[in-house]
Amino acid sequence: MSLGTGFKKVIDMTGDSLVPTATKERLAWVDNDGVTFKSHIDGSRHRFNPEISMSIQHQLGADIIFAFDELTTLHDSRAYQIESLELRTHPWAERSLAAHQQLTADRTNKPYQALFGVVQGAQHEDLRRLSARFLAGLDFDGFGLGGALTKDGLAEIVRWMVEELPENKPRHMLGISEPNDIFECIENGADTFDCVSPARVGRNGALYLSTGRINITNTKFRDDYEPLDSQCDCYTCQNYSRAYLNHLFKARELLANTLATIHNERFIVRLVNDIRLSINEQTYNTFKERWISRYYGT
Ligand SMILES: [Zn+2]
């Protein structure tokens, strides 16, 4: 849904006139039962609702399944955010849970698959807390902290949700991967993360180094035979030079995307591993200060 709507531009909010400057063709239509998508590849129509979503995720064998929810945008009115929670995200959470429990009961020979509810509520404190409290009352295995988030105030929004959620269940941050955001979210109670961004920016040649983000397509790397990051233990850094990666991007070789993705994913996983270690060793604050100043040069 986040891709289908172009994140904030082109969703028809059930006929609401709030559709802001629609710059792309509309690809998703929301109603109180579910969402209809139009494929950006061949124009074919696809229908998703809580039951279909649970069935697909069970069949995929996902270890962690997320409840079907409506991703609203920061442009939506407060009234729309309330309606979205009451008529869609919360009833859909209950339907997702019921479908998940049925599918789990039907497939006793399979390893257990966990279901996480997804908290919405955009930038509104009372709605975030309301949504978290509602979902906390249902039998989910963990919770996704999702939806429209502003970079400004991200930490605060995470704190509102976490304060309402049970201590003994994991909180998963959806769609966050900028390193300073990861620090902020962890400080406020996020346990795990996922995001397409490290792979997506990697495919454009943007690579994370301990000294900050670089673009490997830059001419200055053309004759640079050093590894991408001498501190990194990933396959790309162990086997290829900056010059070779620069060449692959310039030549539009698809291997460039694979090698860049391997490195960026490893970078983010290592960051989180190191943060966890620093928490255990009670050196988090000094670790963070040193890491941030090296990466952002501040
Ligand atoms: Zn690497």
PDB file of C-alpha atoms and ligand atoms in Angstrom:
ATOM      1  CA  MET A   1       0.000   0.000   0.000  1.00  0.00           C
ATOM      2  CA  SER A   2       2.820   2.407   0.819  1.00  0.00           C
ATOM      3  CA  LEU A   3       4.212   1.835  -2.667  1.00  0.00           C
ATOM      4  CA  GLY A   4       0.845   1.801  -4.396  1.00  0.00           C
ATOM      5  CA  THR A   5      -0.101   5.197  -3.099  1.00  0.00           C
ATOM      6  CA  GLY A   6       3.228   6.839  -3.813  1.00  0.00           C
ATOM      7  CA  PHE A   7       3.385   7.313  -0.023  1.00  0.00           C
ATOM      8  CA  LYS A   8       1.363  10.490   0.224  1.00  0.00           C
ATOM      9  CA  LYS A   9       0.036  11.652  -3.060  1.00  0.00           C
ATOM     10  CA  VAL A  10      -2.468   9.621  -4.888  1.00  0.00           C
ATOM     11  CA  ILE A  11      -4.792   7.595  -2.743  1.00  0.00           C
ATOM     12  CA  ASP A  12      -8.511   8.096  -2.979  1.00  0.00           C
ATOM     13  CA  MET A  13      -9.535   8.153   0.649  1.00  0.00           C
ATOM     14  CA  THR A  14     -12.914   6.500   0.090  1.00  0.00           C
ATOM     15  CA  GLY A  15     -14.123   9.349  -2.033  1.00  0.00           C
ATOM     16  CA  ASP A  16     -12.805  11.986   0.333  1.00  0.00           C
ATOM     17  CA  SER A  17     -11.803  15.187  -1.384  1.00  0.00           C
ATOM     18  CA  LEU A  18      -8.577  15.315   0.606  1.00  0.00           C
ATOM     19  CA  VAL A  19      -6.548  13.840  -2.215  1.00  0.00           C
ATOM     20  CA  PRO A  20      -3.736  16.393  -2.384  1.00  0.00           C
ATOM     21  CA  THR A  21      -1.932  17.339  -5.554  1.00  0.00           C
ATOM     22  CA  ALA A  22      -2.299  14.048  -7.408  1.00  0.00           C
ATOM     23  CA  THR A  23       0.753  13.900  -9.603  1.00  0.00           C
ATOM     24  CA  LYS A  24       0.632  10.227 -10.501  1.00  0.00           C
ATOM     25  CA  GLU A  25      -2.110   7.930 -11.619  1.00  0.00           C
ATOM     26  CA  ARG A  26      -4.103   6.595  -8.691  1.00  0.00           C
ATOM     27  CA  LEU A  27      -3.192   2.983  -7.909  1.00  0.00           C
ATOM     28  CA  ALA A  28      -5.157   2.144  -4.763  1.00  0.00           C
ATOM     29  CA  TRP A  29      -8.761   2.490  -3.605  1.00  0.00           C
ATOM     30  CA  VAL A  30      -9.720   1.980   0.044  1.00  0.00           C
ATOM     31  CA  ASP A  31     -13.121   0.928   1.346  1.00  0.00           C
ATOM     32  CA  ASN A  32     -14.198  -0.403   4.740  1.00  0.00           C
ATOM     33  CA  ASP A  33     -13.720  -4.023   3.676  1.00  0.00           C
ATOM     34  CA  GLY A  34     -10.280  -3.711   2.072  1.00  0.00           C
ATOM     35  CA  VAL A  35      -8.179  -2.203  -0.699  1.00  0.00           C
ATOM     36  CA  THR A  36      -8.160  -2.601  -4.471  1.00  0.00           C
ATOM     37  CA  PHE A  37      -4.824  -2.064  -6.183  1.00  0.00           C
ATOM     38  CA  LYS A  38      -3.976  -1.517  -9.792  1.00  0.00           C
ATOM     39  CA  SER A  39      -0.643  -3.029 -10.814  1.00  0.00           C
ATOM     40  CA  HIS A  40       1.869  -0.417 -11.964  1.00  0.00           C
ATOM     41  CA  ILE A  41       3.321  -3.122 -14.234  1.00  0.00           C
ATOM     42  CA  ASP A  42       0.354  -4.330 -16.277  1.00  0.00           C
ATOM     43  CA  GLY A  43      -2.680  -2.421 -14.977  1.00  0.00           C
ATOM     44  CA  SER A  44      -4.310  -5.556 -13.575  1.00  0.00           C
ATOM     45  CA  ARG A  45      -6.550  -5.193 -10.508  1.00  0.00           C
ATOM     46  CA  HIS A  46      -5.822  -6.893  -7.182  1.00  0.00           C
ATOM     47  CA  ARG A  47      -8.040  -7.069  -4.128  1.00  0.00           C
ATOM     48  CA  PHE A  48      -6.734  -7.318  -0.568  1.00  0.00           C
ATOM     49  CA  ASN A  49      -8.647  -7.509   2.683  1.00  0.00           C
ATOM     50  CA  PRO A  50      -7.678  -8.872   6.107  1.00  0.00           C
ATOM     51  CA  GLU A  51      -8.572 -12.488   5.296  1.00  0.00           C
ATOM     52  CA  ILE A  52      -6.760 -12.500   1.934  1.00  0.00           C
ATOM     53  CA  SER A  53      -3.709 -10.845   3.483  1.00  0.00           C
ATOM     54  CA  MET A  54      -3.517 -13.411   6.309  1.00  0.00           C
ATOM     55  CA  SER A  55      -3.929 -16.282   3.874  1.00  0.00           C
ATOM     56  CA  ILE A  56      -1.095 -15.032   1.648  1.00  0.00           C
ATOM     57  CA  GLN A  57       1.264 -14.400   4.554  1.00  0.00           C
ATOM     58  CA  HIS A  58       0.552 -17.853   5.991  1.00  0.00           C
ATOM     59  CA  GLN A  59       1.248 -19.460   2.623  1.00  0.00           C
ATOM     60  CA  LEU A  60       4.501 -17.522   2.263  1.00  0.00           C
ATOM     61  CA  GLY A  61       5.641 -19.069   5.527  1.00  0.00           C
ATOM     62  CA  ALA A  62       6.353 -15.692   7.099  1.00  0.00           C
ATOM     63  CA  ASP A  63       7.716 -15.981  10.641  1.00  0.00           C
ATOM     64  CA  ILE A  64       6.200 -12.628  11.533  1.00  0.00           C
ATOM     65  CA  ILE A  65       2.910 -11.648   9.916  1.00  0.00           C
ATOM     66  CA  PHE A  66       1.488  -8.148  10.119  1.00  0.00           C
ATOM     67  CA  ALA A  67      -2.181  -7.373  10.518  1.00  0.00           C
ATOM     68  CA  PHE A  68      -3.848  -5.706   7.549  1.00  0.00           C
ATOM     69  CA  ASP A  69      -4.096  -1.985   8.277  1.00  0.00           C
ATOM     70  CA  GLU A  70      -4.760   1.275   6.518  1.00  0.00           C
ATOM     71  CA  LEU A  71      -1.672   3.392   5.998  1.00  0.00           C
ATOM     72  CA  THR A  72      -2.905   6.961   6.271  1.00  0.00           C
ATOM     73  CA  THR A  73      -0.797   9.990   5.419  1.00  0.00           C
ATOM     74  CA  LEU A  74       0.190  13.114   7.324  1.00  0.00           C
ATOM     75  CA  HIS A  75      -1.952  15.091   4.863  1.00  0.00           C
ATOM     76  CA  ASP A  76      -5.150  13.417   6.061  1.00  0.00           C
ATOM     77  CA  SER A  77      -7.370  15.385   8.407  1.00  0.00           C
ATOM     78  CA  ARG A  78      -7.742  14.412  12.050  1.00  0.00           C
ATOM     79  CA  ALA A  79     -11.339  13.410  11.307  1.00  0.00           C
ATOM     80  CA  TYR A  80     -10.096  11.072   8.600  1.00  0.00           C
ATOM     81  CA  GLN A  81      -7.496   9.542  10.981  1.00  0.00           C
ATOM     82  CA  ILE A  82     -10.237   8.835  13.529  1.00  0.00           C
ATOM     83  CA  GLU A  83     -12.503   7.300  10.901  1.00  0.00           C
ATOM     84  CA  SER A  84      -9.628   5.208   9.579  1.00  0.00           C
ATOM     85  CA  LEU A  85      -8.953   3.721  13.024  1.00  0.00           C
ATOM     86  CA  GLU A  86     -12.605   3.121  13.875  1.00  0.00           C
ATOM     87  CA  LEU A  87     -13.871   1.817  10.546  1.00  0.00           C
ATOM     88  CA  ARG A  88     -10.789   0.128   9.107  1.00  0.00           C
ATOM     89  CA  THR A  89      -7.514  -0.379  11.004  1.00  0.00           C
ATOM     90  CA  HIS A  90      -9.092  -1.578  14.278  1.00  0.00           C
ATOM     91  CA  PRO A  91     -11.848  -3.791  12.822  1.00  0.00           C
ATOM     92  CA  TRP A  92      -9.289  -5.106  10.325  1.00  0.00           C
ATOM     93  CA  ALA A  93      -6.976  -5.984  13.240  1.00  0.00           C
ATOM     94  CA  GLU A  94      -9.751  -8.085  14.784  1.00  0.00           C
ATOM     95  CA  ARG A  95     -10.519  -9.746  11.450  1.00  0.00           C
ATOM     96  CA  SER A  96      -6.788 -10.388  10.856  1.00  0.00           C
ATOM     97  CA  LEU A  97      -6.488 -12.020  14.272  1.00  0.00           C
ATOM     98  CA  ALA A  98      -9.550 -14.228  13.733  1.00  0.00           C
ATOM     99  CA  ALA A  99      -8.326 -15.333  10.291  1.00  0.00           C
ATOM    100  CA  HIS A 100      -4.830 -15.957  11.663  1.00  0.00           C
ATOM    101  CA  GLN A 101      -6.164 -18.082  14.529  1.00  0.00           C
ATOM    102  CA  GLN A 102      -8.262 -20.122  12.101  1.00  0.00           C
ATOM    103  CA  LEU A 103      -5.327 -20.625   9.715  1.00  0.00           C
ATOM    104  CA  THR A 104      -3.076 -21.600  12.655  1.00  0.00           C
ATOM    105  CA  ALA A 105      -5.650 -24.137  13.854  1.00  0.00           C
ATOM    106  CA  ASP A 106      -5.952 -25.557  10.319  1.00  0.00           C
ATOM    107  CA  ARG A 107      -2.204 -26.070   9.941  1.00  0.00           C
ATOM    108  CA  THR A 108      -1.015 -27.730  13.141  1.00  0.00           C
ATOM    109  CA  ASN A 109       1.857 -29.457  11.311  1.00  0.00           C
ATOM    110  CA  LYS A 110       3.535 -26.116  10.493  1.00  0.00           C
ATOM    111  CA  PRO A 111       5.801 -24.080  12.789  1.00  0.00           C
ATOM    112  CA  TYR A 112       3.912 -21.303  14.579  1.00  0.00           C
ATOM    113  CA  GLN A 113       3.761 -17.999  12.713  1.00  0.00           C
ATOM    114  CA  ALA A 114       3.557 -14.843  14.837  1.00  0.00           C
ATOM    115  CA  LEU A 115       1.010 -12.092  14.181  1.00  0.00           C
ATOM    116  CA  PHE A 116       1.754  -8.453  15.036  1.00  0.00           C
ATOM    117  CA  GLY A 117      -0.909  -5.741  15.214  1.00  0.00           C
ATOM    118  CA  VAL A 118      -0.033  -2.419  13.583  1.00  0.00           C
ATOM    119  CA  VAL A 119      -0.488   0.840  15.493  1.00  0.00           C
ATOM    120  CA  GLN A 120      -1.652   3.842  13.459  1.00  0.00           C
ATOM    121  CA  GLY A 121      -2.789   7.351  14.435  1.00  0.00           C
ATOM    122  CA  ALA A 122      -0.341   9.517  12.464  1.00  0.00           C
ATOM    123  CA  GLN A 123       1.015  12.514  14.391  1.00  0.00           C
ATOM    124  CA  HIS A 124      -1.782  12.720  16.996  1.00  0.00           C
ATOM    125  CA  GLU A 125      -0.833  11.721  20.534  1.00  0.00           C
ATOM    126  CA  ASP A 126      -4.344  10.754  21.667  1.00  0.00           C
ATOM    127  CA  LEU A 127      -4.957   8.662  18.537  1.00  0.00           C
ATOM    128  CA  ARG A 128      -1.575   6.893  18.783  1.00  0.00           C
ATOM    129  CA  ARG A 129      -2.287   6.057  22.425  1.00  0.00           C
ATOM    130  CA  LEU A 130      -5.857   4.998  21.647  1.00  0.00           C
ATOM    131  CA  SER A 131      -4.695   2.730  18.826  1.00  0.00           C
ATOM    132  CA  ALA A 132      -1.908   1.178  20.929  1.00  0.00           C
ATOM    133  CA  ARG A 133      -4.302   0.539  23.843  1.00  0.00           C
ATOM    134  CA  PHE A 134      -6.896  -1.029  21.562  1.00  0.00           C
ATOM    135  CA  LEU A 135      -4.373  -3.398  19.963  1.00  0.00           C
ATOM    136  CA  ALA A 136      -2.722  -4.177  23.322  1.00  0.00           C
ATOM    137  CA  GLY A 137      -6.085  -5.598  24.409  1.00  0.00           C
ATOM    138  CA  LEU A 138      -6.040  -8.152  21.586  1.00  0.00           C
ATOM    139  CA  ASP A 139      -4.072 -11.403  21.558  1.00  0.00           C
ATOM    140  CA  PHE A 140      -1.246 -10.310  19.239  1.00  0.00           C
ATOM    141  CA  ASP A 141       2.279 -11.735  19.555  1.00  0.00           C
ATOM    142  CA  GLY A 142       3.868  -8.304  19.103  1.00  0.00           C
ATOM    143  CA  PHE A 143       3.207  -4.893  17.616  1.00  0.00           C
ATOM    144  CA  GLY A 144       4.248  -2.964  14.543  1.00  0.00           C
ATOM    145  CA  LEU A 145       4.816   0.755  15.038  1.00  0.00           C
ATOM    146  CA  GLY A 146       3.626   1.965  11.705  1.00  0.00           C
ATOM    147  CA  GLY A 147       2.064   4.553   9.587  1.00  0.00           C
ATOM    148  CA  ALA A 148       2.668   8.136   8.791  1.00  0.00           C
ATOM    149  CA  LEU A 149       5.618   9.388  10.824  1.00  0.00           C
ATOM    150  CA  THR A 150       7.367  12.716  10.758  1.00  0.00           C
ATOM    151  CA  LYS A 151      11.121  12.754  11.173  1.00  0.00           C
ATOM    152  CA  ASP A 152      10.574  15.675  13.525  1.00  0.00           C
ATOM    153  CA  GLY A 153       8.939  14.168  16.570  1.00  0.00           C
ATOM    154  CA  LEU A 154       9.598  10.555  15.609  1.00  0.00           C
ATOM    155  CA  ALA A 155      11.045   9.760  19.042  1.00  0.00           C
ATOM    156  CA  GLU A 156       8.007  11.218  20.780  1.00  0.00           C
ATOM    157  CA  ILE A 157       5.526   9.322  18.614  1.00  0.00           C
ATOM    158  CA  VAL A 158       7.360   6.056  19.321  1.00  0.00           C
ATOM    159  CA  ARG A 159       7.297   6.801  23.062  1.00  0.00           C
ATOM    160  CA  TRP A 160       3.516   7.414  23.059  1.00  0.00           C
ATOM    161  CA  MET A 161       2.886   4.010  21.491  1.00  0.00           C
ATOM    162  CA  VAL A 162       5.413   2.093  23.579  1.00  0.00           C
ATOM    163  CA  GLU A 163       4.008   3.505  26.830  1.00  0.00           C
ATOM    164  CA  GLU A 164       0.640   1.914  26.017  1.00  0.00           C
ATOM    165  CA  LEU A 165       1.982  -1.464  24.860  1.00  0.00           C
ATOM    166  CA  PRO A 166       2.789  -4.454  27.082  1.00  0.00           C
ATOM    167  CA  GLU A 167       6.422  -4.756  28.243  1.00  0.00           C
ATOM    168  CA  ASN A 168       6.624  -8.465  27.464  1.00  0.00           C
ATOM    169  CA  LYS A 169       5.862  -8.312  23.727  1.00  0.00           C
ATOM    170  CA  PRO A 170       8.195  -7.106  20.953  1.00  0.00           C
ATOM    171  CA  ARG A 171       7.698  -3.716  19.270  1.00  0.00           C
ATOM    172  CA  HIS A 172       8.699  -3.637  15.641  1.00  0.00           C
ATOM    173  CA  MET A 173       9.456  -0.351  13.889  1.00  0.00           C
ATOM    174  CA  LEU A 174       8.119  -0.299  10.337  1.00  0.00           C
ATOM    175  CA  GLY A 175       9.899   1.572   7.557  1.00  0.00           C
ATOM    176  CA  ILE A 176      12.718   3.261   9.480  1.00  0.00           C
ATOM    177  CA  SER A 177      16.396   2.838   8.551  1.00  0.00           C
ATOM    178  CA  GLU A 178      18.167   6.196   8.731  1.00  0.00           C
ATOM    179  CA  PRO A 179      20.874   5.574  11.369  1.00  0.00           C
ATOM    180  CA  ASN A 180      20.035   8.533  13.640  1.00  0.00           C
ATOM    181  CA  ASP A 181      16.356   7.512  13.515  1.00  0.00           C
ATOM    182  CA  ILE A 182      17.314   3.971  14.552  1.00  0.00           C
ATOM    183  CA  PHE A 183      19.066   5.340  17.638  1.00  0.00           C
ATOM    184  CA  GLU A 184      16.030   7.508  18.498  1.00  0.00           C
ATOM    185  CA  CYS A 185      13.559   4.651  18.084  1.00  0.00           C
ATOM    186  CA  ILE A 186      15.627   2.215  20.173  1.00  0.00           C
ATOM    187  CA  GLU A 187      15.959   4.782  22.948  1.00  0.00           C
ATOM    188  CA  ASN A 188      12.182   5.025  23.027  1.00  0.00           C
ATOM    189  CA  GLY A 189      11.485   1.302  23.102  1.00  0.00           C
ATOM    190  CA  ALA A 190      11.610  -0.126  19.558  1.00  0.00           C
ATOM    191  CA  ASP A 191      13.081  -3.655  19.482  1.00  0.00           C
ATOM    192  CA  THR A 192      13.317  -4.584  15.793  1.00  0.00           C
ATOM    193  CA  PHE A 193      13.235  -2.877  12.390  1.00  0.00           C
ATOM    194  CA  ASP A 194      12.629  -3.399   8.719  1.00  0.00           C
ATOM    195  CA  CYS A 195      12.834  -1.019   5.796  1.00  0.00           C
ATOM    196  CA  VAL A 196      13.279  -1.159   2.023  1.00  0.00           C
ATOM    197  CA  SER A 197      15.483   1.921   2.031  1.00  0.00           C
ATOM    198  CA  PRO A 198      18.990   0.363   2.434  1.00  0.00           C
ATOM    199  CA  ALA A 199      18.337  -1.810  -0.625  1.00  0.00           C
ATOM    200  CA  ARG A 200      16.581   0.928  -2.575  1.00  0.00           C
ATOM    201  CA  VAL A 201      19.239   3.608  -2.094  1.00  0.00           C
ATOM    202  CA  GLY A 202      21.926   0.956  -2.663  1.00  0.00           C
ATOM    203  CA  ARG A 203      20.508   0.282  -6.108  1.00  0.00           C
ATOM    204  CA  ASN A 204      21.118   3.960  -6.868  1.00  0.00           C
ATOM    205  CA  GLY A 205      24.746   3.688  -5.756  1.00  0.00           C
ATOM    206  CA  ALA A 206      24.284   5.241  -2.298  1.00  0.00           C
ATOM    207  CA  LEU A 207      26.358   3.179   0.124  1.00  0.00           C
ATOM    208  CA  TYR A 208      26.681   3.458   3.897  1.00  0.00           C
ATOM    209  CA  LEU A 209      30.222   3.724   5.266  1.00  0.00           C
ATOM    210  CA  SER A 210      31.182   4.204   8.905  1.00  0.00           C
ATOM    211  CA  THR A 211      32.259   7.720   7.884  1.00  0.00           C
ATOM    212  CA  GLY A 212      28.943   8.533   6.206  1.00  0.00           C
ATOM    213  CA  ARG A 213      27.006   7.851   3.051  1.00  0.00           C
ATOM    214  CA  ILE A 214      28.815   7.989  -0.300  1.00  0.00           C
ATOM    215  CA  ASN A 215      27.717   7.671  -3.897  1.00  0.00           C
ATOM    216  CA  ILE A 216      29.923   5.038  -5.495  1.00  0.00           C
ATOM    217  CA  THR A 217      29.110   6.299  -9.008  1.00  0.00           C
ATOM    218  CA  ASN A 218      31.191   9.414  -8.294  1.00  0.00           C
ATOM    219  CA  THR A 219      34.213   9.714 -10.626  1.00  0.00           C
ATOM    220  CA  LYS A 220      36.604   9.879  -7.683  1.00  0.00           C
ATOM    221  CA  PHE A 221      36.056   6.143  -7.084  1.00  0.00           C
ATOM    222  CA  ARG A 222      36.948   5.154 -10.652  1.00  0.00           C
ATOM    223  CA  ASP A 223      40.546   4.260  -9.790  1.00  0.00           C
ATOM    224  CA  ASP A 224      40.068   3.566  -6.079  1.00  0.00           C
ATOM    225  CA  TYR A 225      41.156  -0.037  -5.533  1.00  0.00           C
ATOM    226  CA  GLU A 226      40.461  -0.061  -1.791  1.00  0.00           C
ATOM    227  CA  PRO A 227      37.590  -2.175  -0.467  1.00  0.00           C
ATOM    228  CA  LEU A 228      34.321  -0.296  -0.078  1.00  0.00           C
ATOM    229  CA  ASP A 229      34.710  -0.312   3.704  1.00  0.00           C
ATOM    230  CA  SER A 230      37.826  -1.905   5.197  1.00  0.00           C
ATOM    231  CA  GLN A 231      35.969  -2.385   8.535  1.00  0.00           C
ATOM    232  CA  CYS A 232      33.107  -4.330   6.936  1.00  0.00           C
ATOM    233  CA  ASP A 233      32.890  -8.142   6.945  1.00  0.00           C
ATOM    234  CA  CYS A 234      30.286  -8.427   4.166  1.00  0.00           C
ATOM    235  CA  TYR A 235      30.777 -10.407   0.951  1.00  0.00           C
ATOM    236  CA  THR A 236      31.016  -7.248  -1.161  1.00  0.00           C
ATOM    237  CA  CYS A 237      33.742  -5.645   0.958  1.00  0.00           C
ATOM    238  CA  GLN A 238      35.657  -8.917   1.258  1.00  0.00           C
ATOM    239  CA  ASN A 239      35.795  -9.462  -2.498  1.00  0.00           C
ATOM    240  CA  TYR A 240      35.456  -6.245  -4.508  1.00  0.00           C
ATOM    241  CA  SER A 241      37.026  -2.810  -4.779  1.00  0.00           C
ATOM    242  CA  ARG A 242      35.376   0.603  -4.967  1.00  0.00           C
ATOM    243  CA  ALA A 243      36.640   0.903  -8.534  1.00  0.00           C
ATOM    244  CA  TYR A 244      34.925  -2.341  -9.503  1.00  0.00           C
ATOM    245  CA  LEU A 245      31.620  -1.253  -7.943  1.00  0.00           C
ATOM    246  CA  ASN A 246      31.949   2.106  -9.706  1.00  0.00           C
ATOM    247  CA  HIS A 247      32.471   0.237 -12.978  1.00  0.00           C
ATOM    248  CA  LEU A 248      29.467  -2.048 -12.425  1.00  0.00           C
ATOM    249  CA  PHE A 249      27.178   0.934 -11.815  1.00  0.00           C
ATOM    250  CA  LYS A 250      28.554   2.843 -14.811  1.00  0.00           C
ATOM    251  CA  ALA A 251      28.143  -0.216 -17.040  1.00  0.00           C
ATOM    252  CA  ARG A 252      24.610  -0.779 -15.682  1.00  0.00           C
ATOM    253  CA  GLU A 253      25.511  -4.317 -14.659  1.00  0.00           C
ATOM    254  CA  LEU A 254      22.756  -5.745 -12.429  1.00  0.00           C
ATOM    255  CA  LEU A 255      25.411  -7.270 -10.144  1.00  0.00           C
ATOM    256  CA  ALA A 256      25.928  -3.712  -8.898  1.00  0.00           C
ATOM    257  CA  ASN A 257      22.471  -3.793  -7.266  1.00  0.00           C
ATOM    258  CA  THR A 258      23.133  -7.119  -5.564  1.00  0.00           C
ATOM    259  CA  LEU A 259      26.558  -6.169  -4.192  1.00  0.00           C
ATOM    260  CA  ALA A 260      25.335  -2.752  -3.014  1.00  0.00           C
ATOM    261  CA  THR A 261      22.323  -4.298  -1.277  1.00  0.00           C
ATOM    262  CA  ILE A 262      24.459  -6.931   0.474  1.00  0.00           C
ATOM    263  CA  HIS A 263      26.716  -4.231   1.883  1.00  0.00           C
ATOM    264  CA  ASN A 264      23.975  -1.800   2.967  1.00  0.00           C
ATOM    265  CA  GLU A 265      21.911  -4.523   4.659  1.00  0.00           C
ATOM    266  CA  ARG A 266      24.985  -5.782   6.499  1.00  0.00           C
ATOM    267  CA  PHE A 267      25.825  -2.240   7.562  1.00  0.00           C
ATOM    268  CA  ILE A 268      22.406  -1.701   9.153  1.00  0.00           C
ATOM    269  CA  VAL A 269      22.358  -5.133  10.819  1.00  0.00           C
ATOM    270  CA  ARG A 270      25.820  -4.513  12.262  1.00  0.00           C
ATOM    271  CA  LEU A 271      24.757  -1.089  13.535  1.00  0.00           C
ATOM    272  CA  VAL A 272      21.869  -2.643  15.454  1.00  0.00           C
ATOM    273  CA  ASN A 273      24.106  -5.477  16.742  1.00  0.00           C
ATOM    274  CA  ASP A 274      26.599  -2.893  18.018  1.00  0.00           C
ATOM    275  CA  ILE A 275      23.849  -0.848  19.657  1.00  0.00           C
ATOM    276  CA  ARG A 276      22.582  -3.985  21.428  1.00  0.00           C
ATOM    277  CA  LEU A 277      26.103  -4.779  22.627  1.00  0.00           C
ATOM    278  CA  SER A 278      26.583  -1.231  23.925  1.00  0.00           C
ATOM    279  CA  ILE A 279      23.286  -1.443  25.846  1.00  0.00           C
ATOM    280  CA  ASN A 280      24.394  -4.717  27.438  1.00  0.00           C
ATOM    281  CA  GLU A 281      27.766  -3.227  28.324  1.00  0.00           C
ATOM    282  CA  GLN A 282      26.140   0.001  29.547  1.00  0.00           C
ATOM    283  CA  THR A 283      28.196   2.099  27.144  1.00  0.00           C
ATOM    284  CA  TYR A 284      25.288   3.177  24.932  1.00  0.00           C
ATOM    285  CA  ASN A 285      25.667   6.940  25.312  1.00  0.00           C
ATOM    286  CA  THR A 286      29.365   7.077  24.475  1.00  0.00           C
ATOM    287  CA  PHE A 287      28.883   4.554  21.657  1.00  0.00           C
ATOM    288  CA  LYS A 288      26.089   6.668  20.165  1.00  0.00           C
ATOM    289  CA  GLU A 289      28.022   9.917  20.439  1.00  0.00           C
ATOM    290  CA  ARG A 290      31.087   8.457  18.747  1.00  0.00           C
ATOM    291  CA  TRP A 291      29.100   6.653  16.052  1.00  0.00           C
ATOM    292  CA  ILE A 292      26.929   9.649  15.150  1.00  0.00           C
ATOM    293  CA  SER A 293      29.858  12.081  15.018  1.00  0.00           C
ATOM    294  CA  ARG A 294      31.868   9.759  12.765  1.00  0.00           C
ATOM    295  CA  TYR A 295      28.933   9.084  10.446  1.00  0.00           C
ATOM    296  CA  TYR A 296      27.396  12.545  10.225  1.00  0.00           C
ATOM    297  CA  GLY A 297      30.619  14.503  10.801  1.00  0.00           C
ATOM    298  CA  THR A 298      29.096  16.482  13.648  1.00  0.00           C
TER     299      THR A 298
HETATM  300 ZN    ZN B   1      30.443  -4.334   3.294  1.00  0.00          ZN
END
